[in-house]
XYZ file of C-alpha atoms in Angstrom:
68
model
C -29.951 -31.649 -14.590
C -26.846 -30.099 -13.069
C -24.800 -31.621 -10.308
C -24.202 -29.690 -7.104
C -20.570 -29.138 -8.164
C -21.628 -27.706 -11.541
C -24.140 -25.405 -9.887
C -21.550 -24.240 -7.354
C -19.055 -23.531 -10.157
C -21.664 -21.455 -11.981
C -22.481 -19.395 -8.877
C -18.793 -18.779 -8.121
C -18.000 -17.821 -11.725
C -20.536 -14.981 -11.846
C -20.452 -13.024 -8.572
C -21.892 -9.928 -10.271
C -25.199 -11.766 -10.737
C -25.672 -11.966 -6.978
C -26.765 -15.599 -7.120
C -27.508 -17.150 -3.757
C -27.591 -20.710 -2.565
C -31.130 -21.214 -1.314
C -32.163 -24.107 0.868
C -35.845 -24.969 0.729
C -37.853 -26.976 3.189
C -41.360 -27.941 2.107
C -41.572 -25.107 -0.395
C -40.354 -22.371 1.952
C -36.967 -20.697 1.732
C -35.253 -21.760 4.935
C -31.839 -20.262 4.269
C -30.149 -18.125 1.660
C -26.376 -17.859 1.640
C -23.951 -16.011 -0.590
C -21.010 -18.233 0.330
C -20.267 -21.909 -0.309
C -19.739 -22.452 3.425
C -23.510 -22.885 3.740
C -23.094 -26.549 2.819
C -20.500 -26.961 5.551
C -22.663 -25.224 8.157
C -25.728 -27.260 7.219
C -24.422 -30.692 6.143
C -27.815 -32.364 6.574
C -29.177 -30.329 3.672
C -28.518 -31.838 0.278
C -28.639 -30.635 -3.297
C -31.757 -31.680 -5.169
C -33.046 -31.001 -8.628
C -36.704 -30.146 -9.155
C -37.075 -33.457 -10.973
C -35.639 -35.488 -8.080
C -37.913 -33.650 -5.628
C -41.004 -34.564 -7.672
C -39.864 -38.184 -7.940
C -39.380 -38.322 -4.157
C -42.846 -36.822 -3.596
C -44.416 -39.337 -6.002
C -42.697 -42.235 -4.228
C -43.831 -40.921 -0.830
C -47.388 -40.524 -2.137
C -47.306 -44.093 -3.432
C -46.202 -45.362 -0.021
C -49.033 -43.449 1.634
C -51.608 -45.056 -0.645
C -50.149 -48.526 -0.077
C -50.678 -48.200 3.704
C -54.397 -47.429 3.370
């Protein structure tokens, strides 16, 4: 997994690729930004890896089953 700083460095180092910072909410693209200021404008959004998202979903699913 890459840290947010490593990912940001990669995006900045290759502007010709047209990479965007995409913020996803429940599987839908909520925001795409070509500039690093997106993190400043939307501080409540945080960087997540796919792996950490699946772990969070599994934990949430486990909590839901425990309440039943």
